mmCIF file of C-alpha atoms in Angstrom:
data_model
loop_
_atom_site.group_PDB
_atom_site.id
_atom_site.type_symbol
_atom_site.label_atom_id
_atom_site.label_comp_id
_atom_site.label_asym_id
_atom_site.label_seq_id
_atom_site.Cartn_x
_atom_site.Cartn_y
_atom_site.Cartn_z
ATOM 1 C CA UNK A 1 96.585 61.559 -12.818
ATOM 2 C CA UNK A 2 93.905 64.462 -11.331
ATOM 3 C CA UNK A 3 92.524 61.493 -8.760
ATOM 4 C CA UNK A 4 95.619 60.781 -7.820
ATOM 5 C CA UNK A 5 97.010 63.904 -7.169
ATOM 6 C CA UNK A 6 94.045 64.905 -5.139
ATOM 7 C CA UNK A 7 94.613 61.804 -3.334
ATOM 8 C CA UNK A 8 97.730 62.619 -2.540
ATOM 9 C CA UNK A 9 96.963 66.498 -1.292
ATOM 10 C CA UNK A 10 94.137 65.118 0.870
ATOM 11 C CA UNK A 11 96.648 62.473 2.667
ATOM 12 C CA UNK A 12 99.155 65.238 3.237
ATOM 13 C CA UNK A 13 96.339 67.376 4.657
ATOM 14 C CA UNK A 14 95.371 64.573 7.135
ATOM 15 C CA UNK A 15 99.043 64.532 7.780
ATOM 16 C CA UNK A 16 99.685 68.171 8.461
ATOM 17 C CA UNK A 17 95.722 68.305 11.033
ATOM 18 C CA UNK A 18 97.023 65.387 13.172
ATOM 19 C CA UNK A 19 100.700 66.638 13.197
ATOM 20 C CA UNK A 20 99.214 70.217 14.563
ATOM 21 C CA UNK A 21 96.722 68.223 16.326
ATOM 22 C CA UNK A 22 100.075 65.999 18.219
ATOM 23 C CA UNK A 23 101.871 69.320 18.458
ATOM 24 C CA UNK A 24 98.892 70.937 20.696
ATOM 25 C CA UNK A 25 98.971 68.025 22.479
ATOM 26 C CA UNK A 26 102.376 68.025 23.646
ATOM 27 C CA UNK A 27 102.623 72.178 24.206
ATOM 28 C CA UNK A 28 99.352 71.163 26.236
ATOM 29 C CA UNK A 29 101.466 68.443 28.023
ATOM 30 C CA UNK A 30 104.252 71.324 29.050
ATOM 31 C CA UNK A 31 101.871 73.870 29.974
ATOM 32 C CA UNK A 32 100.416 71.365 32.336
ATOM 33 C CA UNK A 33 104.382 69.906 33.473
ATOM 34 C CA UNK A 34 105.389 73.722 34.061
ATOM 35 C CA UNK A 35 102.507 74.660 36.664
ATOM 36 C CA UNK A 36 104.112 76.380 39.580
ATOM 37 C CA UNK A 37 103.811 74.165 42.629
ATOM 38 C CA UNK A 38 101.565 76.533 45.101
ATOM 39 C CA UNK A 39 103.304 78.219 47.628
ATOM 40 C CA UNK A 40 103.819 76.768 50.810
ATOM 41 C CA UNK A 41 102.631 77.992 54.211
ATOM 42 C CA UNK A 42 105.296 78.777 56.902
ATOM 43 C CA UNK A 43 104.672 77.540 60.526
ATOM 44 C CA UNK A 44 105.995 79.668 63.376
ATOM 45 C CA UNK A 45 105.516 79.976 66.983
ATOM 46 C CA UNK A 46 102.674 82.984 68.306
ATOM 47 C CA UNK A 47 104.752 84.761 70.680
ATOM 48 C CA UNK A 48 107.520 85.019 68.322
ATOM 49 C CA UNK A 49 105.094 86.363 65.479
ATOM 50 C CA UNK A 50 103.744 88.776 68.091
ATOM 51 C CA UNK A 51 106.746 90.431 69.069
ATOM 52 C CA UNK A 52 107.956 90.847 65.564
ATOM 53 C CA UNK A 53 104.420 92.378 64.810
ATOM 54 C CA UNK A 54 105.253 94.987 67.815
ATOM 55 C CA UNK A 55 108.399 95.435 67.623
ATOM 56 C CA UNK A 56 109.246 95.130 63.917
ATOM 57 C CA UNK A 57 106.363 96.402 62.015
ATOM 58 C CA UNK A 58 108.125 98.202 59.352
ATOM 59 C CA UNK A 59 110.514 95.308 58.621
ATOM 60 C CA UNK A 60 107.146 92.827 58.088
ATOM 61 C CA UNK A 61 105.913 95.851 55.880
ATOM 62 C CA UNK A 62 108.884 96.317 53.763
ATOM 63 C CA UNK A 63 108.658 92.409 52.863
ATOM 64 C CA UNK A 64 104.715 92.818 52.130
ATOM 65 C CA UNK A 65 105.261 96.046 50.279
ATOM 66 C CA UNK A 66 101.200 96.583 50.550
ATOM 67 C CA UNK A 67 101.071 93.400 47.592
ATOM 68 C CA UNK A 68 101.077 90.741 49.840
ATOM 69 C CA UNK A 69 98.703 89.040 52.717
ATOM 70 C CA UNK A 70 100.040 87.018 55.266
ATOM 71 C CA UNK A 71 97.118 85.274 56.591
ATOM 72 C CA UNK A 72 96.957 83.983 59.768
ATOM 73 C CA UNK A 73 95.520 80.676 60.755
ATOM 74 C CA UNK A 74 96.043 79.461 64.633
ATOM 75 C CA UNK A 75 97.245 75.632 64.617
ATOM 76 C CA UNK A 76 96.900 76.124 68.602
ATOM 77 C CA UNK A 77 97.962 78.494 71.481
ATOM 78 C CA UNK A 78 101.385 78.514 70.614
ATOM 79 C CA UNK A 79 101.733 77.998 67.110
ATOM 80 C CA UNK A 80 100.279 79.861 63.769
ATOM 81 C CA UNK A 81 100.674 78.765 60.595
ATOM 82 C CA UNK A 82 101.045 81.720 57.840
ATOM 83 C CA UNK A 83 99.565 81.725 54.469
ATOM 84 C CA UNK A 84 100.892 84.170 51.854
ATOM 85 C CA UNK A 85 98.727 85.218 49.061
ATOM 86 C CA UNK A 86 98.453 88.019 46.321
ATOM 87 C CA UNK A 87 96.367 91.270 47.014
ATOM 88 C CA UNK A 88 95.039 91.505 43.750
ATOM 89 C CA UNK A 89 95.334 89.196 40.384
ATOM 90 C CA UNK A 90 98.251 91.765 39.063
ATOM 91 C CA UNK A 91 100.763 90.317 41.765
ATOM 92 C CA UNK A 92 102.554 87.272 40.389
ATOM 93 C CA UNK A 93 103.197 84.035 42.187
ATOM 94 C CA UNK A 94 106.983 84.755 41.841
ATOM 95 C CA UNK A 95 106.515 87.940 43.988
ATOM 96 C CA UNK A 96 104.412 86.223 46.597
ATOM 97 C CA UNK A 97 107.273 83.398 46.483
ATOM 98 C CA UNK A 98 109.771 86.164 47.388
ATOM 99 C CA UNK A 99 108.200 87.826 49.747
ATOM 100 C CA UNK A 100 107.580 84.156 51.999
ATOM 101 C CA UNK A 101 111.472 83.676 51.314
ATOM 102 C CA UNK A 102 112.144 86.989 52.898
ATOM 103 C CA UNK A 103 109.792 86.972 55.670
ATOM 104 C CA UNK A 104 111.550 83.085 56.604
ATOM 105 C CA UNK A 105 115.104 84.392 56.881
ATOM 106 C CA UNK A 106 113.630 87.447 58.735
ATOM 107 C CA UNK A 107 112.068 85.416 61.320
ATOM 108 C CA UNK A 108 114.377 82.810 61.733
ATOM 109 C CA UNK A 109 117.217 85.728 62.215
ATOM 110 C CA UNK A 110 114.799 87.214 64.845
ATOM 111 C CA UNK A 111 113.729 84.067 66.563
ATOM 112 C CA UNK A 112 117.538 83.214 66.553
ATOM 113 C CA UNK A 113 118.230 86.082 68.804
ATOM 114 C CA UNK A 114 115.206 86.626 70.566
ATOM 115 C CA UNK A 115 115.514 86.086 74.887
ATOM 116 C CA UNK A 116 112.286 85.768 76.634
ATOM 117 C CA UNK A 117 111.878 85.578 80.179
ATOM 118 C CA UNK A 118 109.703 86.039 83.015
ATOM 119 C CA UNK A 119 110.285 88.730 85.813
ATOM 120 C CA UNK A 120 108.509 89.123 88.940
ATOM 121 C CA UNK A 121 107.324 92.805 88.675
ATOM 122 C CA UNK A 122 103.854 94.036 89.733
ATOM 123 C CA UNK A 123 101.420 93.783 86.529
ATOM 124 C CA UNK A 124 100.757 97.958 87.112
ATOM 125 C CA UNK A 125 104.317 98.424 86.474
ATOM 126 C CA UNK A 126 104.865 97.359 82.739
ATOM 127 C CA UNK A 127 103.180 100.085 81.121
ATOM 128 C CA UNK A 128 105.873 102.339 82.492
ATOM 129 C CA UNK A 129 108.567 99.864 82.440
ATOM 130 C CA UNK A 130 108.028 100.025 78.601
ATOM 131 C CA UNK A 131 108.286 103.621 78.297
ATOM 132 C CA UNK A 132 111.952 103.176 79.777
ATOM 133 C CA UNK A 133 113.055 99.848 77.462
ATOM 134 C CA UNK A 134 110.470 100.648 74.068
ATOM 135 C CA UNK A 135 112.923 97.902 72.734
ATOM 136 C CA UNK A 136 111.080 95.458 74.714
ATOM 137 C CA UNK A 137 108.042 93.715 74.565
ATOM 138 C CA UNK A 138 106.760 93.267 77.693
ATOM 139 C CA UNK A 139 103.562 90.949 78.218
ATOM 140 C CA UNK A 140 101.988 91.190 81.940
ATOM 141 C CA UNK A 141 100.801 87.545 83.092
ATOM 142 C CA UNK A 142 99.297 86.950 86.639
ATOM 143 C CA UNK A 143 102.730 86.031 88.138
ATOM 144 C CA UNK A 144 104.625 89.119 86.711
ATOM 145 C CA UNK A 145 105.239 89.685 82.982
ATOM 146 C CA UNK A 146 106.822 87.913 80.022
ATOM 147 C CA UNK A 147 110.067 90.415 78.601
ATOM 148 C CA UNK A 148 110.550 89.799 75.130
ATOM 149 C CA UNK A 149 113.724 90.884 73.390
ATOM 150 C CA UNK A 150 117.656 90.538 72.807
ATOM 151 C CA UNK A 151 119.759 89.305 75.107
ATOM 152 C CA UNK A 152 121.195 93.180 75.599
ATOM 153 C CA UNK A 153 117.851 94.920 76.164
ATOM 154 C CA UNK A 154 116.672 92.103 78.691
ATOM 155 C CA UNK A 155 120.031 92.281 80.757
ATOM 156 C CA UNK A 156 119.696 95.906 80.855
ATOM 157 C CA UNK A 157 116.045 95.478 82.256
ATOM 158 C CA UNK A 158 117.151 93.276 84.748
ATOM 159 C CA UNK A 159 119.889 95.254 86.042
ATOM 160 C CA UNK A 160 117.678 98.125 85.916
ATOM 161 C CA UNK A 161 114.778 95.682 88.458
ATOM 162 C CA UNK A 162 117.955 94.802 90.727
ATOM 163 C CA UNK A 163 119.219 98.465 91.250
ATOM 164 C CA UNK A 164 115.462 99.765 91.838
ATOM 165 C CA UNK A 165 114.190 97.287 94.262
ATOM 166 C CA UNK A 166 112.937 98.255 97.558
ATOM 167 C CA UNK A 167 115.440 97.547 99.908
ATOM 168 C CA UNK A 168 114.675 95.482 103.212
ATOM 169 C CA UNK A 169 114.393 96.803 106.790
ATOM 170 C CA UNK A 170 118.313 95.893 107.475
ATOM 171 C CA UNK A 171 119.299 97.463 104.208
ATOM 172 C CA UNK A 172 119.783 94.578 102.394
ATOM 173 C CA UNK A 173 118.329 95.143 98.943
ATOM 174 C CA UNK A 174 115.806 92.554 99.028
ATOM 175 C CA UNK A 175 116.124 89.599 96.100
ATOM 176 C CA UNK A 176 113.225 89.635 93.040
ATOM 177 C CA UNK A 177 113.324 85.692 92.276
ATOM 178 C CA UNK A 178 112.451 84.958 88.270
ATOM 179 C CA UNK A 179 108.948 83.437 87.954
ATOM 180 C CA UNK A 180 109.263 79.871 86.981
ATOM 181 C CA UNK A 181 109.374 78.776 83.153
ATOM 182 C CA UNK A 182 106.277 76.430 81.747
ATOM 183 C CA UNK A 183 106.988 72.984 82.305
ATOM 184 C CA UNK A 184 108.464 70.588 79.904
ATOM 185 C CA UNK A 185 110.894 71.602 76.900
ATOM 186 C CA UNK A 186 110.497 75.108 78.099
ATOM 187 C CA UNK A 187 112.573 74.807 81.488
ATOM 188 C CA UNK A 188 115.632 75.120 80.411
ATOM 189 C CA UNK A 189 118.676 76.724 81.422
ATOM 190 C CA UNK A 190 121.949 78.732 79.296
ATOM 191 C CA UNK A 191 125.088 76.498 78.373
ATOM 192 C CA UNK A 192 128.310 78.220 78.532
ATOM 193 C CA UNK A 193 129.891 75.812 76.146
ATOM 194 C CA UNK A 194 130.300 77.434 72.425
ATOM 195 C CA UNK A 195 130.883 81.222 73.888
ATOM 196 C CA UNK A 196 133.409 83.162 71.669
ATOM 197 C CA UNK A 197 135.665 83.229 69.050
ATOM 198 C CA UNK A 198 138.533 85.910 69.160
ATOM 199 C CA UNK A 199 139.273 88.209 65.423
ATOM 200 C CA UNK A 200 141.962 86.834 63.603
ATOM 201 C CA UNK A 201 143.140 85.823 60.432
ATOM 202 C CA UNK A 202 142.204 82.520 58.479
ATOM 203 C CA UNK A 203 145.429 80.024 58.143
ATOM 204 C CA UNK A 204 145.561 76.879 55.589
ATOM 205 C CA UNK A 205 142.320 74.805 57.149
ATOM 206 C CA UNK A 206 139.742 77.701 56.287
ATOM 207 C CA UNK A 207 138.738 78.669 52.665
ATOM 208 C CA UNK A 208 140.745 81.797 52.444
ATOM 209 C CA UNK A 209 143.869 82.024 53.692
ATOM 210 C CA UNK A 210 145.250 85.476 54.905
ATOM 211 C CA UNK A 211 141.903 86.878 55.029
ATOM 212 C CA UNK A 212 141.353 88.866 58.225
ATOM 213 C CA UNK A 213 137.289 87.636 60.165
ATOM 214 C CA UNK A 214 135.648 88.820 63.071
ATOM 215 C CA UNK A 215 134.781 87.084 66.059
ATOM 216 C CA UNK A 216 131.770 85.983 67.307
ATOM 217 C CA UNK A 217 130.243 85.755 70.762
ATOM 218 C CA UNK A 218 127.444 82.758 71.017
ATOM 219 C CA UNK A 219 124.781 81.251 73.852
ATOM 220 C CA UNK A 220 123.612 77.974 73.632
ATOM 221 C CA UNK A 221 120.640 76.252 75.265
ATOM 222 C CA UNK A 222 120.432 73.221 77.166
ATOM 223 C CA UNK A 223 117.947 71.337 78.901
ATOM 224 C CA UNK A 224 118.323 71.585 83.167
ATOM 225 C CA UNK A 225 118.580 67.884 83.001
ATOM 226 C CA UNK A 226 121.031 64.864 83.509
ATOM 227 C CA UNK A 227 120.989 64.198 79.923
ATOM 228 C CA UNK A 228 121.449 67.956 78.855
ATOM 229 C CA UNK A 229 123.776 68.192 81.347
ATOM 230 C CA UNK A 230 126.068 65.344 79.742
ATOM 231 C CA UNK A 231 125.854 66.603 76.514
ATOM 232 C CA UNK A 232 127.282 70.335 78.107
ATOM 233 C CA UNK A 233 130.440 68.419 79.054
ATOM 234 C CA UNK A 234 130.725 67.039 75.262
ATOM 235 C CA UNK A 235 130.248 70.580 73.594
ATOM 236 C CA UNK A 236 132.821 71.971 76.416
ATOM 237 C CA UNK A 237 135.722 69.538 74.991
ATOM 238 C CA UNK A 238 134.461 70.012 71.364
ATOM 239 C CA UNK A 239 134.589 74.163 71.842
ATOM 240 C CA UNK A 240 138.384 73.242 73.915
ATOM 241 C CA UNK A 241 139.401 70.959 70.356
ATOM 242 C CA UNK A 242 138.263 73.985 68.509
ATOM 243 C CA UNK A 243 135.819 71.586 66.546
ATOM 244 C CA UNK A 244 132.809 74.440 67.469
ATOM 245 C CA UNK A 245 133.241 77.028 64.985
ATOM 246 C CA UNK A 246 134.656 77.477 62.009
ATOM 247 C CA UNK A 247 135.139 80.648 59.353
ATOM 248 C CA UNK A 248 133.295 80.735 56.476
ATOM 249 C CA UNK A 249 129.630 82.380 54.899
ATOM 250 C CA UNK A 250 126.959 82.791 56.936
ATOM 251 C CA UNK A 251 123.730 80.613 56.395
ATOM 252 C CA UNK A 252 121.846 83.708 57.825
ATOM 253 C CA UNK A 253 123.362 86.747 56.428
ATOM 254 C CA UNK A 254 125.292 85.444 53.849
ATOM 255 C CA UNK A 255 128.133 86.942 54.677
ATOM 256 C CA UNK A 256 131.842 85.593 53.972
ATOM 257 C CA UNK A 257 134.586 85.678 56.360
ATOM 258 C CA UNK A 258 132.871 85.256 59.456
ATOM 259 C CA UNK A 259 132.925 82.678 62.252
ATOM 260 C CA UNK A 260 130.276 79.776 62.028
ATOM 261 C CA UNK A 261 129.111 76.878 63.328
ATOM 262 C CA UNK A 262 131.350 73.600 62.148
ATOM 263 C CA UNK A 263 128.381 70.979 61.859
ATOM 264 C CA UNK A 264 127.609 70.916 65.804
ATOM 265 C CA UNK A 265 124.217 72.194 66.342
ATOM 266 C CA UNK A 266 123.520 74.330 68.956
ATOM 267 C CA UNK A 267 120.367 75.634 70.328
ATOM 268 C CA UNK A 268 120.896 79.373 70.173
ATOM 269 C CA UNK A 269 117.310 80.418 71.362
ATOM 270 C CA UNK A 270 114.270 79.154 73.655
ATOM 271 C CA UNK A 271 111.502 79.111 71.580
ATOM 272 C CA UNK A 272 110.693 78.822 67.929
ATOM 273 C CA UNK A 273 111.660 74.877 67.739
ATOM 274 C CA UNK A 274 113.933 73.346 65.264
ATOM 275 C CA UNK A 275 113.228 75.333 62.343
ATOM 276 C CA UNK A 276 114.483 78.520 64.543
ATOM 277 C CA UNK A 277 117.146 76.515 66.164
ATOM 278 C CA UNK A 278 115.562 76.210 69.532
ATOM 279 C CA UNK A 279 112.781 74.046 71.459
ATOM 280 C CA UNK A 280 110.626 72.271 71.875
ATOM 281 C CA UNK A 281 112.841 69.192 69.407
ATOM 282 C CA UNK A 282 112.981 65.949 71.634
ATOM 283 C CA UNK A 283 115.546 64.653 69.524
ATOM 284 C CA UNK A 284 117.872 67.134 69.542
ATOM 285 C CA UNK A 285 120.405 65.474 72.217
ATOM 286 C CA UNK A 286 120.389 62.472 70.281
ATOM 287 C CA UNK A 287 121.301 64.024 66.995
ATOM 288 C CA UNK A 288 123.960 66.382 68.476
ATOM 289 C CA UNK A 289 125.355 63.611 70.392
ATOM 290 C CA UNK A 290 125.857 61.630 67.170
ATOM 291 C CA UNK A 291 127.453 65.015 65.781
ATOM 292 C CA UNK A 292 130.009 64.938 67.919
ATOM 293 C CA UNK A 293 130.990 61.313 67.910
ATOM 294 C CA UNK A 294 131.258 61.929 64.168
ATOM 295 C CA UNK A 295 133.813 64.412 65.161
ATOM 296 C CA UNK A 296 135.219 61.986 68.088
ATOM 297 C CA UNK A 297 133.847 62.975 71.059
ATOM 298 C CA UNK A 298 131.631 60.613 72.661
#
């Protein structure tokens, strides 16, 4: 009987080491399955980076919060690619994962409404233009200089060039012509199509009935070519079918209640490409034009 029972204690003990043994195993196994994937980099365009690096410094240091490094890594004259890592070992991942979230809707809100534009103004001139518009970022370049900055602040600046040029010998003020834009994508010229939507109140079609929105006031982009040029007359009779906008939440502020886009992509800025809605994206007539035959319109 004493043989067999310490048979039978030694068998359980195998049992119990191998079962403790399996169980490290698998909480091994789920360690390993739960890694966090490693955070990705963000890719944005240099002279949009640059102007939110003059112009909004405290914003980019509120989302760092003195924790985080945004590295900097040049893909090529126009594009950077970011890479965000901790400061020290005490920051977690999840923090650092934040603060790339935060910085992305920052920039693409920025790059969203951000004008640029060249002027013909002499080089020796934009130190003290920029005293008058701080607002502004303005770059001189051997033709002129390169205004960065909302659509608001560059208007004003160009009204401001217009009502202090020299005037001509027969009194005529005489005419500043714009530099020309870079070739390519680039040269491109504002659509009038998707322009405003009056206040009102939402009816049966939009999600809440009898709730009052505000309007909205939009510029779209489109290529100074025959193509671009076709696809302007589309988005014209989709804004005149009231297929353009919609009311609903934001995907950039995450608001409710305001007036959207209703699945019709528009190129609302110049630069930043398609993650920024704007250029360069060669296939962006061909997907909006197969938007709007979705919706009809061909």
């Amino acid at each position: 009987m004493e043989d067999l029972f310490l048979k039978l204690c030694t068998l359980r003990s195998g049992e119990s080491n191998s079962g403790a043994a399996a169980g490290r195993g698998r909480l091994a196994e789920a360690v390993h399955v739960a890694a966090p994937e490693p955070i990705k980099a963000v890719h944005v365009v240099a002279p949009v980076l640059e102007y939110i690096k003059k112009r909004h410094r405290d914003d980019l240091d509120k989302i760092t919060e003195d924790h985080i490094l945004i590295e900097e890594q040049a893909t090529d004259t126009e594009n950077i690619t970011l890479i965000f890592k901790p400061c020290n070992s005490q920051v977690s991942a999840t923090c650092v994962r934040l603060a790339r979230e935060r910085f992305v809707t920052f920039y693409q809100r920025v790059a969203s409404n951000l004008h640029m534009k060249n002027v013909a103004i002499a080089p020796h001139h934009c130190k003290d233009l920029q005293r008058v518009f701080p607002q502004l970022l303005i770059t001189p370049q051997s033709f002129g200089a390169t205004v960065s900055g909302s659509s608001t602040h560059v208007g004003s600046l160009e009204r401001y060039l217009q009502q202090n040029s020299p005037s001509s010998s027969d009194g005529q003020t005489s005419r500043k012509h714009e530099a020309p834009r870079p070739a390519g994508d680039h040269q491109l010229r504002s659509s009038s199509t998707a322009n405003s939507e009056e206040s009102g109140e939402e009816d049966e079609e939009h999600p809440n009935p009898g709730e009052k929105y505000a309007g909205a006031s939009r510029t779209a982009y489109l290529p100074d070519s025959p193509e671009g040029r076709r696809v302007r007359v589309l988005l014209q009779r989709a804004f005149d079918l009231r297929l353009t906008f919609t009311v609903g939440q934001s995907v950039t502020t995450g608001e409710n209640n305001v007036v959207t886009w209703n699945d019709i992509h528009h190129k609302t800025c110049l630069i930043g490409g398609p993650t920024c809605y704007g250029y360069p994206d060669p296939d962006y007539l061909k997907r909006v034009r197969d938007e709007l035959k979705q919706k009809g319109i061909e």
